[in-house]
Amino acid sequence: MLAVFKRELFSFLNSLMAYITIGIFLLACGLMFWFFPDTSILEYGYAEMDGFFGLVPYLFMFLISAITMRSFAEERKEGTYVLLATRPLTNLQIISAKYLACLVLVLFALLPTLIYCYSIAQLGLPKGNLDTGAIIGSYIGLFLLGGAFTAIGIFASSFTKNQIIAFAVSVFLCFFAYSGFDSVSKISAFRGIENQLANLGIAEHYQSISRGVLDTRDVVYFVSFVALFFGLTHVVIGGRKW
Amino acid sequence: MSISVKNLSKHYGQQKAVNQISFDAKPGRILGFLGPNGAGKSTTMKMLTGYLQPTSGNAEIAGKDIEVEPLEVKKQIGYLPENTPLYIDMYVREFLSFVAQTYGLSDIAKRVEEVIQQVGLTQEQHKKIGMLSKGYKQRVGLAQAIIHQPQVLILDEPTSGLDPNQLSDIRALIKNLGKDRTVIISTHIMQEVEAICDDVIIINKGVLVANSSIDELKKAHQNKTLEQIFKQLTL
C-alpha cells in the first residue's frame, strides 16, 4: 500500500498539474482575502480570519475535485488499473493509497495559508491579538472538510473513465454535501425536520468545529462521512466490468 | 498441477464470454492458448489473474483457489496484460522498483538490475517508459511480470507488434522462463505455437474445442498443419 501511495504522490509532484492547481488555489485565496474589496480583510476592518475560513470551503470544492479527478478515471482510460488490480493488494488498500496521496496534496495547498495567521496577528491592535483557539479549530475543521471532499472526489473518479465528468460530478456532490442540505432544510415542506436535515450537511459541523470547540459528534460525523464514500467507491471498484 | 481450471464461466448479461471451460497446465511446459478474436482468451486470463470475477466455476493456482485466497494467488502469478498497459510517466527503473515494492520483495535494487539484464533493457533503463518503442515497452511488461519470480506466468499476446529480431529474442526468453515454471501464452501466430509451446488449447466462442499436446493434436487430425486444424475447429 505504501508503494502505491508513494507512486501516486510522486506522479502528482512530477507533473505540472499539481503545481498549477495548487498555485491557482493560493492565488485565488490571496486575491479574495487581501485584494478584492468585497471580501478583503483590509476593507473589513477587523483582524480576524472568519472571512477566510468561510471562503476556503468553496475554493476547496474546485481544488480537491481537480486533484482527485484523475485518480481512478485515468487508470481506467489508460487500462493501467489492471497493473494494480493483479498485485497482491486489496481494493481497500488501493483506495486508501489514492485517498491519502490526494489528501497530502490538499495539505500542501493549505500549508502556505498559515502565513495569513501571522499577517493577521501583526495587523491586530494590540499586535498579536488573535483568537488562537478559533483559528486552530478552523484549521482542524478545514482538514476534516478536505478529507470529506477528497472522499467524494475519489468516489466520483471511480465510476467514470472521463476526468471531466469526474470533476463535474465531484464539484456538484461537494457543493451539495456542504451547503445543499442546509438550503434544502429551509424549504417549508420540511419544517418539522429542518434541524435534522441541516445536521446532515457538512457546513453545520464545519462551523461548529470552527468556533474552536472540538465536539466528538462532529468528528464522528466526518469519519463516518469518509467511511460512507470509501464504501461506495469500494462497491464501484469491486463490481468492475472494464 | 500448477493451474487447474474447472468449469470456469463468465457471462455478461445474456452473452456467454467464457462458457464452462476446464483445463490444466503443468510446470515446465508452455501452454499455447489459441482462438479467434473475441473467443474469450483474454477474459479467461483476466479471471485467472483475479482481475475479473468468474460467474461460475473455479480455478486453482499452485493449489490455491483464486476466489478463496486471491492475495496468495496473486503473489504466485506474473501477468502481462493485453496491449501492455504501463505507467508511461514513470522511468523504467522507477516503475520496476514500484512493482517490486508492491510484492514486498527484499533486495529490490538487485532484483531490478537482474530483470533488466534478463529482458535486455540495459540500454534503455534510464528512459521514461513513454519514450520507449513498442518492443521495449513489451520488455518492460515482461520484466514487471517476472520480477517476483512467480511460479505461474500468464502472457496475453506477448509478441504482438514486434519486429522479427525482437520476436525471436522474446520467444527465446519465454522458452527459457518456461523451463521451471508454468507458462500460458495467448497468440495468433501458429508458427510461434509450434516453436515454443508444448501443449495447446483452442477456444471458440467461449467453448473449449481442443485440449492436448501439439503432437497428439496433429496425430488426431491426420498430421494437418496447426493452421489447418485451427481453421477446421473455429470456422
CSV table of C-alpha atoms in Angstrom, one decimal:
chain,number,residue,atom,x,y,z
A,1,MET,CA,0.0,0.0,0.0
A,2,LEU,CA,2.9,2.3,0.8
A,3,ALA,CA,4.3,1.7,-2.6
A,4,VAL,CA,1.0,2.8,-4.3
A,5,PHE,CA,0.8,5.8,-2.1
A,6,LYS,CA,4.3,6.9,-3.0
A,7,ARG,CA,3.7,6.3,-6.7
A,8,GLU,CA,0.5,8.4,-6.6
A,9,LEU,CA,2.1,11.2,-4.7
A,10,PHE,CA,5.3,11.3,-6.9
A,11,SER,CA,3.2,11.2,-10.0
A,12,PHE,CA,1.4,14.3,-8.8
A,13,LEU,CA,4.6,16.0,-7.8
A,14,ASN,CA,6.3,15.1,-11.1
A,15,SER,CA,3.5,16.7,-13.2
A,16,LEU,CA,2.9,20.4,-13.6
A,17,MET,CA,-0.8,19.8,-12.9
A,18,ALA,CA,-0.4,19.6,-9.2
A,19,TYR,CA,1.6,22.8,-9.0
A,20,ILE,CA,-0.7,24.7,-11.3
A,21,THR,CA,-3.9,23.7,-9.4
A,22,ILE,CA,-2.3,24.5,-6.0
A,23,GLY,CA,-0.9,27.7,-7.4
A,24,ILE,CA,-4.3,28.8,-8.7
A,25,PHE,CA,-5.9,27.9,-5.4
A,26,LEU,CA,-3.4,30.0,-3.5
A,27,LEU,CA,-3.7,32.9,-5.9
A,28,ALA,CA,-7.5,32.9,-5.6
A,29,CYS,CA,-7.1,32.8,-1.8
A,30,GLY,CA,-4.7,35.7,-1.8
A,31,LEU,CA,-6.8,37.8,-4.2
A,32,MET,CA,-10.0,37.2,-2.3
A,33,PHE,CA,-8.6,37.6,1.2
A,34,TRP,CA,-6.3,40.6,0.6
A,35,PHE,CA,-7.3,42.3,-2.6
A,36,PHE,CA,-10.9,42.1,-3.8
A,37,PRO,CA,-12.8,44.8,-1.8
A,38,ASP,CA,-15.9,42.7,-1.2
A,39,THR,CA,-14.1,40.0,0.7
A,40,SER,CA,-10.8,41.7,1.7
A,41,ILE,CA,-9.7,41.7,5.3
A,42,LEU,CA,-8.2,45.2,4.8
A,43,GLU,CA,-11.6,46.6,4.0
A,44,TYR,CA,-13.3,44.6,6.6
A,45,GLY,CA,-11.5,46.3,9.4
A,46,TYR,CA,-11.3,43.5,12.0
A,47,ALA,CA,-8.1,41.4,12.4
A,48,GLU,CA,-9.8,38.0,12.3
A,49,MET,CA,-9.9,35.2,9.8
A,50,ASP,CA,-13.5,34.3,9.7
A,51,GLY,CA,-14.0,35.5,6.2
A,52,PHE,CA,-11.1,33.3,5.0
A,53,PHE,CA,-12.5,30.2,6.7
A,54,GLY,CA,-15.9,30.9,5.1
A,55,LEU,CA,-14.3,31.2,1.7
A,56,VAL,CA,-12.0,28.2,1.6
A,57,PRO,CA,-14.7,25.5,1.5
A,58,TYR,CA,-15.9,26.9,-1.8
A,59,LEU,CA,-12.4,27.0,-3.2
A,60,PHE,CA,-11.8,23.5,-1.9
A,61,MET,CA,-14.7,22.2,-4.0
A,62,PHE,CA,-12.7,23.1,-7.1
A,63,LEU,CA,-9.2,22.4,-5.9
A,64,ILE,CA,-10.0,19.0,-4.5
A,65,SER,CA,-12.1,17.9,-7.4
A,66,ALA,CA,-9.3,18.9,-9.7
A,67,ILE,CA,-6.8,16.9,-7.7
A,68,THR,CA,-8.9,13.7,-7.3
A,69,MET,CA,-10.5,13.6,-10.7
A,70,ARG,CA,-7.7,11.6,-12.3
A,71,SER,CA,-7.1,9.0,-9.6
A,72,PHE,CA,-9.3,6.2,-11.0
A,73,ALA,CA,-10.6,7.8,-14.2
A,74,GLU,CA,-7.2,8.0,-15.8
A,75,GLU,CA,-6.2,4.4,-14.9
A,76,ARG,CA,-9.5,3.2,-16.3
A,77,LYS,CA,-8.9,5.1,-19.5
A,78,GLU,CA,-5.3,4.0,-20.0
A,79,GLY,CA,-6.1,0.5,-18.9
A,80,THR,CA,-3.3,0.6,-16.3
A,81,TYR,CA,-5.7,-0.3,-13.5
A,82,VAL,CA,-5.0,-3.9,-14.3
A,83,LEU,CA,-1.4,-3.3,-13.1
A,84,LEU,CA,-2.8,-2.5,-9.6
A,85,ALA,CA,-5.7,-5.0,-9.5
A,86,THR,CA,-3.5,-8.0,-10.2
A,87,ARG,CA,-1.0,-7.2,-7.5
A,88,PRO,CA,-1.4,-8.7,-4.0
A,89,LEU,CA,-3.3,-5.7,-2.8
A,90,THR,CA,-6.9,-5.5,-1.6
A,91,ASN,CA,-9.3,-2.9,-3.2
A,92,LEU,CA,-9.4,-1.1,0.1
A,93,GLN,CA,-5.6,-0.7,0.2
A,94,ILE,CA,-5.7,0.7,-3.4
A,95,ILE,CA,-8.5,3.2,-2.5
A,96,SER,CA,-6.7,4.3,0.8
A,97,ALA,CA,-3.4,4.8,-1.0
A,98,LYS,CA,-5.0,7.0,-3.6
A,99,TYR,CA,-7.1,8.8,-1.0
A,100,LEU,CA,-4.1,9.6,1.2
A,101,ALA,CA,-2.0,10.8,-1.7
A,102,CYS,CA,-4.7,13.3,-2.6
A,103,LEU,CA,-5.1,14.3,1.0
A,104,VAL,CA,-1.4,15.0,1.4
A,105,LEU,CA,-1.6,17.3,-1.7
A,106,VAL,CA,-4.6,19.1,-0.1
A,107,LEU,CA,-2.4,19.7,3.0
A,108,PHE,CA,0.4,21.0,0.8
A,109,ALA,CA,-2.1,23.5,-0.6
A,110,LEU,CA,-3.3,24.5,2.9
A,111,LEU,CA,0.1,24.9,4.5
A,112,PRO,CA,1.1,28.2,2.8
A,113,THR,CA,-2.1,29.9,4.1
A,114,LEU,CA,-0.7,29.6,7.7
A,115,ILE,CA,1.3,32.7,6.8
A,116,TYR,CA,-2.0,34.6,6.8
A,117,CYS,CA,-2.3,33.9,10.6
A,118,TYR,CA,1.0,35.6,11.1
A,119,SER,CA,0.0,38.6,9.0
A,120,ILE,CA,-3.3,39.0,10.7
A,121,ALA,CA,-1.6,38.8,14.1
A,122,GLN,CA,0.7,41.6,13.0
A,123,LEU,CA,-2.3,43.7,11.9
A,124,GLY,CA,-4.2,43.3,15.1
A,125,LEU,CA,-4.5,46.0,17.7
A,126,PRO,CA,-2.7,45.4,20.0
A,127,LYS,CA,-0.2,43.4,17.9
A,128,GLY,CA,-0.6,39.6,18.2
A,129,ASN,CA,-4.2,39.9,19.5
A,130,LEU,CA,-5.5,36.8,17.8
A,131,ASP,CA,-8.2,34.3,18.6
A,132,THR,CA,-5.8,31.3,18.5
A,133,GLY,CA,-8.4,28.7,19.7
A,134,ALA,CA,-10.8,29.5,16.9
A,135,ILE,CA,-8.0,29.5,14.3
A,136,ILE,CA,-6.7,26.1,15.4
A,137,GLY,CA,-10.2,24.8,15.4
A,138,SER,CA,-10.9,26.2,12.0
A,139,TYR,CA,-7.7,24.6,10.5
A,140,ILE,CA,-8.8,21.2,12.0
A,141,GLY,CA,-12.2,21.8,10.5
A,142,LEU,CA,-10.7,22.6,7.1
A,143,PHE,CA,-8.6,19.4,7.3
A,144,LEU,CA,-11.7,17.3,8.1
A,145,LEU,CA,-13.6,19.1,5.4
A,146,GLY,CA,-10.7,18.4,3.0
A,147,GLY,CA,-10.9,14.7,4.0
A,148,ALA,CA,-14.6,14.6,3.3
A,149,PHE,CA,-14.3,16.3,-0.1
A,150,THR,CA,-11.4,14.1,-1.1
A,151,ALA,CA,-13.5,11.0,-0.3
A,152,ILE,CA,-16.3,12.4,-2.6
A,153,GLY,CA,-13.7,13.2,-5.3
A,154,ILE,CA,-12.2,9.7,-5.3
A,155,PHE,CA,-15.7,8.2,-5.5
A,156,ALA,CA,-16.6,10.5,-8.4
A,157,SER,CA,-13.5,9.4,-10.2
A,158,SER,CA,-14.1,5.7,-9.7
A,159,PHE,CA,-17.3,5.4,-11.8
A,160,THR,CA,-16.2,7.0,-15.0
A,161,LYS,CA,-13.2,7.0,-17.3
A,162,ASN,CA,-13.8,10.6,-18.3
A,163,GLN,CA,-12.0,13.0,-16.0
A,164,ILE,CA,-14.2,16.0,-16.9
A,165,ILE,CA,-17.3,14.0,-15.8
A,166,ALA,CA,-15.5,13.0,-12.6
A,167,PHE,CA,-14.6,16.7,-11.9
A,168,ALA,CA,-18.1,18.0,-12.6
A,169,VAL,CA,-19.8,15.3,-10.5
A,170,SER,CA,-17.4,15.8,-7.7
A,171,VAL,CA,-17.9,19.6,-7.6
A,172,PHE,CA,-21.6,19.2,-7.5
A,173,LEU,CA,-21.5,16.5,-4.8
A,174,CYS,CA,-19.1,18.6,-2.7
A,175,PHE,CA,-21.3,21.6,-3.1
A,176,PHE,CA,-24.5,19.7,-2.2
A,177,ALA,CA,-22.9,17.9,0.8
A,178,TYR,CA,-21.5,21.2,2.0
A,179,SER,CA,-24.4,23.6,1.8
A,180,GLY,CA,-27.1,21.7,-0.1
A,181,PHE,CA,-28.7,20.1,3.0
A,182,ASP,CA,-28.7,23.5,4.7
A,183,SER,CA,-30.6,25.1,1.8
A,184,VAL,CA,-33.0,22.1,1.4
A,185,SER,CA,-33.9,22.3,5.1
A,186,LYS,CA,-35.2,25.8,4.5
A,187,ILE,CA,-37.9,24.5,2.2
A,188,SER,CA,-41.2,25.0,4.0
A,189,ALA,CA,-42.3,21.4,3.4
A,190,PHE,CA,-39.5,20.2,5.7
A,191,ARG,CA,-40.4,22.5,8.6
A,192,GLY,CA,-40.6,19.7,11.1
A,193,ILE,CA,-37.2,18.1,10.4
A,194,GLU,CA,-35.2,21.1,9.4
A,195,ASN,CA,-32.6,20.7,12.2
A,196,GLN,CA,-32.0,17.0,11.3
A,197,LEU,CA,-31.6,17.9,7.6
A,198,ALA,CA,-29.2,20.7,8.3
A,199,ASN,CA,-27.2,18.3,10.5
A,200,LEU,CA,-26.7,16.0,7.5
A,201,GLY,CA,-24.7,18.8,5.7
A,202,ILE,CA,-21.0,19.4,6.2
A,203,ALA,CA,-21.4,23.2,6.8
A,204,GLU,CA,-23.2,22.7,10.1
A,205,HIS,CA,-20.4,20.5,11.5
A,206,TYR,CA,-17.6,22.6,9.9
A,207,GLN,CA,-18.9,25.8,11.5
A,208,SER,CA,-19.3,24.1,14.9
A,209,ILE,CA,-15.6,23.0,14.8
A,210,SER,CA,-14.6,26.5,13.5
A,211,ARG,CA,-15.8,28.0,16.7
A,212,GLY,CA,-12.9,26.3,18.4
A,213,VAL,CA,-15.0,23.6,20.1
A,214,LEU,CA,-13.9,20.1,19.1
A,215,ASP,CA,-17.0,18.1,19.7
A,216,THR,CA,-16.8,14.3,19.3
A,217,ARG,CA,-20.2,14.3,17.4
A,218,ASP,CA,-18.6,16.4,14.6
A,219,VAL,CA,-15.5,14.2,14.4
A,220,VAL,CA,-17.7,11.1,14.3
A,221,TYR,CA,-19.7,12.8,11.5
A,222,PHE,CA,-16.6,13.4,9.4
A,223,VAL,CA,-15.2,10.0,10.0
A,224,SER,CA,-18.5,8.3,9.0
A,225,PHE,CA,-18.8,10.6,6.0
A,226,VAL,CA,-15.4,9.5,4.7
A,227,ALA,CA,-16.3,5.8,5.5
A,228,LEU,CA,-19.5,6.1,3.6
A,229,PHE,CA,-17.7,7.3,0.4
A,230,PHE,CA,-15.0,4.7,0.9
A,231,GLY,CA,-17.7,2.1,0.9
A,232,LEU,CA,-19.4,3.5,-2.2
A,233,THR,CA,-16.0,3.5,-4.0
A,234,HIS,CA,-15.3,0.0,-2.9
A,235,VAL,CA,-18.6,-1.2,-4.3
A,236,VAL,CA,-17.9,0.5,-7.7
A,237,ILE,CA,-14.4,-0.8,-7.9
A,238,GLY,CA,-15.4,-4.3,-6.8
A,239,GLY,CA,-18.1,-4.6,-9.4
A,240,ARG,CA,-15.9,-3.5,-12.3
A,241,LYS,CA,-16.6,-4.6,-15.8
A,242,TRP,CA,-13.9,-2.6,-17.6
B,1,MET,CA,-0.6,-29.3,-11.0
B,2,SER,CA,0.1,-25.6,-11.3
B,3,ILE,CA,-3.0,-24.4,-12.9
B,4,SER,CA,-6.3,-26.3,-12.7
B,5,VAL,CA,-9.4,-24.7,-14.2
B,6,LYS,CA,-12.8,-26.3,-13.7
B,7,ASN,CA,-16.0,-25.3,-15.5
B,8,LEU,CA,-15.0,-21.6,-15.5
B,9,SER,CA,-17.6,-19.3,-16.9
B,10,LYS,CA,-18.0,-15.6,-17.4
B,11,HIS,CA,-21.4,-14.2,-18.5
B,12,TYR,CA,-22.1,-10.6,-19.5
B,13,GLY,CA,-25.9,-10.5,-19.3
B,14,GLN,CA,-27.1,-12.9,-22.0
B,15,GLN,CA,-23.7,-13.2,-23.6
B,16,LYS,CA,-21.5,-16.1,-22.5
B,17,ALA,CA,-18.0,-14.8,-23.0
B,18,VAL,CA,-16.5,-17.9,-21.5
B,19,ASN,CA,-18.6,-21.0,-21.1
B,20,GLN,CA,-17.7,-23.8,-18.8
B,21,ILE,CA,-14.1,-24.3,-19.8
B,22,SER,CA,-11.8,-26.8,-18.0
B,23,PHE,CA,-8.1,-27.4,-18.5
B,24,ASP,CA,-4.8,-28.0,-16.7
B,25,ALA,CA,-1.4,-26.5,-17.1
B,26,LYS,CA,1.7,-28.3,-15.8
B,27,PRO,CA,5.0,-26.9,-14.6
B,28,GLY,CA,7.9,-27.0,-17.0
B,29,ARG,CA,5.6,-26.9,-20.0
B,30,ILE,CA,4.4,-23.9,-22.1
B,31,LEU,CA,0.7,-23.9,-22.9
B,32,GLY,CA,-0.5,-22.1,-26.0
B,33,PHE,CA,-3.9,-20.5,-25.7
B,34,LEU,CA,-5.4,-20.1,-29.1
B,35,GLY,CA,-8.7,-18.8,-30.5
B,36,PRO,CA,-10.1,-16.3,-32.9
B,37,ASN,CA,-10.5,-12.7,-31.7
B,38,GLY,CA,-13.3,-12.4,-29.2
B,39,ALA,CA,-13.3,-16.1,-28.3
B,40,GLY,CA,-12.7,-15.4,-24.6
B,41,LYS,CA,-8.9,-15.8,-24.3
B,42,SER,CA,-8.3,-12.5,-22.5
B,43,THR,CA,-11.4,-12.9,-20.4
B,44,THR,CA,-10.2,-16.3,-19.2
B,45,MET,CA,-6.7,-14.9,-18.4
B,46,LYS,CA,-8.2,-11.9,-16.6
B,47,MET,CA,-10.2,-14.3,-14.4
B,48,LEU,CA,-7.2,-16.4,-13.6
B,49,THR,CA,-5.2,-13.3,-12.5
B,50,GLY,CA,-8.1,-12.2,-10.3
B,51,TYR,CA,-8.9,-9.1,-12.3
B,52,LEU,CA,-12.4,-10.3,-13.2
B,53,GLN,CA,-14.7,-12.3,-11.1
B,54,PRO,CA,-15.9,-15.6,-12.7
B,55,THR,CA,-19.7,-16.0,-13.0
B,56,SER,CA,-19.3,-19.7,-12.0
B,57,GLY,CA,-16.8,-22.5,-11.8
B,58,ASN,CA,-13.4,-22.2,-10.1
B,59,ALA,CA,-9.7,-22.3,-10.7
B,60,GLU,CA,-6.7,-23.3,-8.6
B,61,ILE,CA,-3.3,-21.8,-9.0
B,62,ALA,CA,-0.5,-23.6,-7.2
B,63,GLY,CA,-3.1,-25.4,-5.2
B,64,LYS,CA,-4.9,-22.3,-4.1
B,65,ASP,CA,-8.4,-21.3,-5.1
B,66,ILE,CA,-8.5,-17.9,-6.9
B,67,GLU,CA,-11.6,-16.8,-5.1
B,68,VAL,CA,-10.8,-18.1,-1.6
B,69,GLU,CA,-7.2,-16.8,-1.4
B,70,PRO,CA,-6.9,-14.1,-4.0
B,71,LEU,CA,-3.9,-12.3,-2.5
B,72,GLU,CA,-1.9,-15.6,-2.1
B,73,VAL,CA,-2.7,-16.5,-5.7
B,74,LYS,CA,-1.7,-13.0,-7.0
B,75,LYS,CA,1.7,-13.4,-5.4
B,76,GLN,CA,2.2,-16.6,-7.5
B,77,ILE,CA,1.2,-15.1,-10.8
B,78,GLY,CA,3.1,-12.9,-13.2
B,79,TYR,CA,0.8,-11.3,-15.7
B,80,LEU,CA,1.4,-9.5,-18.9
B,81,PRO,CA,-1.9,-7.9,-19.9
B,82,GLU,CA,-3.1,-7.4,-23.5
B,83,ASN,CA,-1.7,-4.2,-25.1
B,84,THR,CA,0.8,-3.9,-22.3
B,85,PRO,CA,-0.6,-1.0,-20.2
B,86,LEU,CA,2.2,0.8,-18.3
B,87,TYR,CA,2.6,4.0,-16.4
B,88,ILE,CA,4.1,6.0,-19.2
B,89,ASP,CA,5.1,8.9,-16.9
B,90,MET,CA,7.5,6.7,-14.9
B,91,TYR,CA,11.1,5.8,-15.6
B,92,VAL,CA,11.9,2.2,-16.4
B,93,ARG,CA,13.8,1.6,-13.1
B,94,GLU,CA,11.3,3.6,-11.1
B,95,PHE,CA,8.4,1.5,-12.4
B,96,LEU,CA,10.1,-1.8,-11.8
B,97,SER,CA,11.0,-0.9,-8.3
B,98,PHE,CA,7.4,0.2,-7.7
B,99,VAL,CA,6.2,-3.2,-8.9
B,100,ALA,CA,8.8,-4.9,-6.7
B,101,GLN,CA,7.6,-2.9,-3.7
B,102,THR,CA,4.0,-4.0,-4.2
B,103,TYR,CA,5.2,-7.6,-3.8
B,104,GLY,CA,7.2,-6.6,-0.7
B,105,LEU,CA,10.4,-8.0,-2.2
B,106,SER,CA,13.5,-7.6,0.0
B,107,ASP,CA,16.6,-6.8,-2.2
B,108,ILE,CA,14.8,-4.5,-4.7
B,109,ALA,CA,17.7,-2.8,-6.3
B,110,LYS,CA,19.4,-6.1,-7.0
B,111,ARG,CA,16.3,-7.8,-8.4
B,112,VAL,CA,15.5,-4.8,-10.7
B,113,GLU,CA,19.1,-5.0,-12.0
B,114,GLU,CA,18.6,-8.7,-12.7
B,115,VAL,CA,15.3,-8.4,-14.6
B,116,ILE,CA,16.6,-5.5,-16.6
B,117,GLN,CA,19.5,-7.7,-17.8
B,118,GLN,CA,17.3,-10.7,-18.3
B,119,VAL,CA,14.8,-9.0,-20.7
B,120,GLY,CA,17.5,-6.9,-22.4
B,121,LEU,CA,16.6,-3.4,-21.2
B,122,THR,CA,20.1,-2.4,-20.2
B,123,GLN,CA,20.4,0.2,-23.0
B,124,GLU,CA,17.0,1.8,-22.2
B,125,GLN,CA,16.9,1.5,-18.4
B,126,HIS,CA,17.2,5.3,-17.7
B,127,LYS,CA,14.5,6.3,-20.1
B,128,LYS,CA,10.9,7.2,-19.4
B,129,ILE,CA,8.5,4.4,-20.4
B,130,GLY,CA,6.5,6.7,-22.6
B,131,MET,CA,9.6,7.3,-24.7
B,132,LEU,CA,10.3,3.6,-25.4
B,133,SER,CA,9.4,1.9,-28.7
B,134,LYS,CA,6.7,-0.9,-28.7
B,135,GLY,CA,9.3,-3.7,-28.4
B,136,TYR,CA,10.9,-2.2,-25.4
B,137,LYS,CA,7.6,-1.5,-23.7
B,138,GLN,CA,6.8,-5.1,-24.2
B,139,ARG,CA,10.0,-6.0,-22.5
B,140,VAL,CA,9.1,-3.7,-19.6
B,141,GLY,CA,5.8,-5.5,-19.4
B,142,LEU,CA,7.6,-8.9,-19.3
B,143,ALA,CA,10.0,-7.6,-16.7
B,144,GLN,CA,7.2,-6.5,-14.4
B,145,ALA,CA,5.6,-9.9,-14.8
B,146,ILE,CA,8.7,-11.9,-13.8
B,147,ILE,CA,10.2,-9.6,-11.2
B,148,HIS,CA,8.8,-11.5,-8.2
B,149,GLN,CA,9.8,-14.9,-9.7
B,150,PRO,CA,6.3,-16.2,-9.9
B,151,GLN,CA,5.5,-19.9,-10.4
B,152,VAL,CA,2.9,-19.1,-13.0
B,153,LEU,CA,3.3,-16.8,-15.9
B,154,ILE,CA,0.2,-15.6,-17.9
B,155,LEU,CA,1.2,-13.7,-21.0
B,156,ASP,CA,-1.5,-12.2,-23.2
B,157,GLU,CA,-0.2,-11.8,-26.7
B,158,PRO,CA,3.4,-11.1,-25.6
B,159,THR,CA,4.7,-10.8,-29.2
B,160,SER,CA,2.1,-8.7,-30.9
B,161,GLY,CA,3.6,-5.8,-32.8
B,162,LEU,CA,7.3,-6.8,-32.5
B,163,ASP,CA,9.8,-6.8,-35.4
B,164,PRO,CA,11.3,-10.2,-36.4
B,165,ASN,CA,14.5,-9.6,-34.3
B,166,GLN,CA,12.7,-8.7,-31.2
B,167,LEU,CA,10.3,-11.6,-31.9
B,168,SER,CA,13.0,-14.2,-31.7
B,169,ASP,CA,14.5,-12.6,-28.6
B,170,ILE,CA,11.2,-12.6,-26.7
B,171,ARG,CA,10.4,-16.1,-27.8
B,172,ALA,CA,13.8,-17.4,-26.6
B,173,LEU,CA,13.2,-15.6,-23.3
B,174,ILE,CA,9.7,-17.1,-22.8
B,175,LYS,CA,11.0,-20.5,-23.7
B,176,ASN,CA,13.8,-20.1,-21.1
B,177,LEU,CA,11.4,-18.9,-18.5
B,178,GLY,CA,9.1,-21.9,-19.2
B,179,LYS,CA,11.8,-24.4,-18.2
B,180,ASP,CA,11.0,-24.4,-14.5
B,181,ARG,CA,7.5,-22.8,-14.2
B,182,THR,CA,4.1,-22.9,-15.7
B,183,VAL,CA,3.5,-20.6,-18.7
B,184,ILE,CA,0.3,-19.8,-20.5
B,185,ILE,CA,0.6,-17.6,-23.6
B,186,SER,CA,-2.1,-16.5,-26.0
B,187,THR,CA,-1.2,-15.7,-29.6
B,188,HIS,CA,-2.5,-15.6,-33.1
B,189,ILE,CA,0.8,-16.8,-34.7
B,190,MET,CA,0.8,-20.5,-35.4
B,191,GLN,CA,4.5,-20.7,-36.1
B,192,GLU,CA,5.1,-19.3,-32.7
B,193,VAL,CA,2.9,-22.0,-31.1
B,194,GLU,CA,4.9,-24.7,-32.9
B,195,ALA,CA,8.2,-23.0,-31.9
B,196,ILE,CA,7.7,-22.6,-28.2
B,197,CYS,CA,4.6,-24.4,-26.9
B,198,ASP,CA,4.4,-27.9,-25.7
B,199,ASP,CA,0.6,-28.1,-25.1
B,200,VAL,CA,-2.2,-26.2,-26.8
B,201,ILE,CA,-5.8,-25.4,-26.0
B,202,ILE,CA,-8.1,-23.9,-28.6
B,203,ILE,CA,-11.2,-21.9,-27.6
B,204,ASN,CA,-14.0,-20.8,-29.9
B,205,LYS,CA,-17.0,-18.6,-28.9
B,206,GLY,CA,-16.2,-19.2,-25.2
B,207,VAL,CA,-16.2,-23.0,-25.6
B,208,LEU,CA,-13.1,-25.3,-25.5
B,209,VAL,CA,-12.6,-27.2,-28.7
B,210,ALA,CA,-9.2,-28.7,-28.3
B,211,ASN,CA,-7.0,-29.5,-25.3
B,212,SER,CA,-3.9,-31.7,-25.8
B,213,SER,CA,-0.3,-31.6,-26.6
B,214,ILE,CA,0.7,-30.4,-30.0
B,215,ASP,CA,1.8,-33.8,-31.2
B,216,GLU,CA,-1.4,-35.5,-30.1
B,217,LEU,CA,-3.5,-32.8,-31.7
B,218,LYS,CA,-1.7,-33.3,-35.0
B,219,LYS,CA,-2.0,-37.1,-34.8
B,220,ALA,CA,-5.7,-36.8,-34.2
B,221,HIS,CA,-6.1,-34.6,-37.3
B,222,GLN,CA,-4.1,-36.8,-39.8
B,223,ASN,CA,-1.0,-34.6,-39.5
B,224,LYS,CA,-2.5,-31.5,-40.9
B,225,THR,CA,-0.7,-28.2,-40.1
B,226,LEU,CA,-1.7,-26.4,-37.0
B,227,GLU,CA,-3.2,-23.6,-39.1
B,228,GLN,CA,-5.5,-26.1,-40.9
B,229,ILE,CA,-6.6,-27.6,-37.6
B,230,PHE,CA,-7.2,-24.1,-36.2
B,231,LYS,CA,-9.4,-23.2,-39.1
B,232,GLN,CA,-11.3,-26.5,-39.1
B,233,LEU,CA,-12.1,-26.1,-35.4
B,234,THR,CA,-13.0,-22.5,-35.2
B,235,LEU,CA,-14.7,-21.7,-38.5
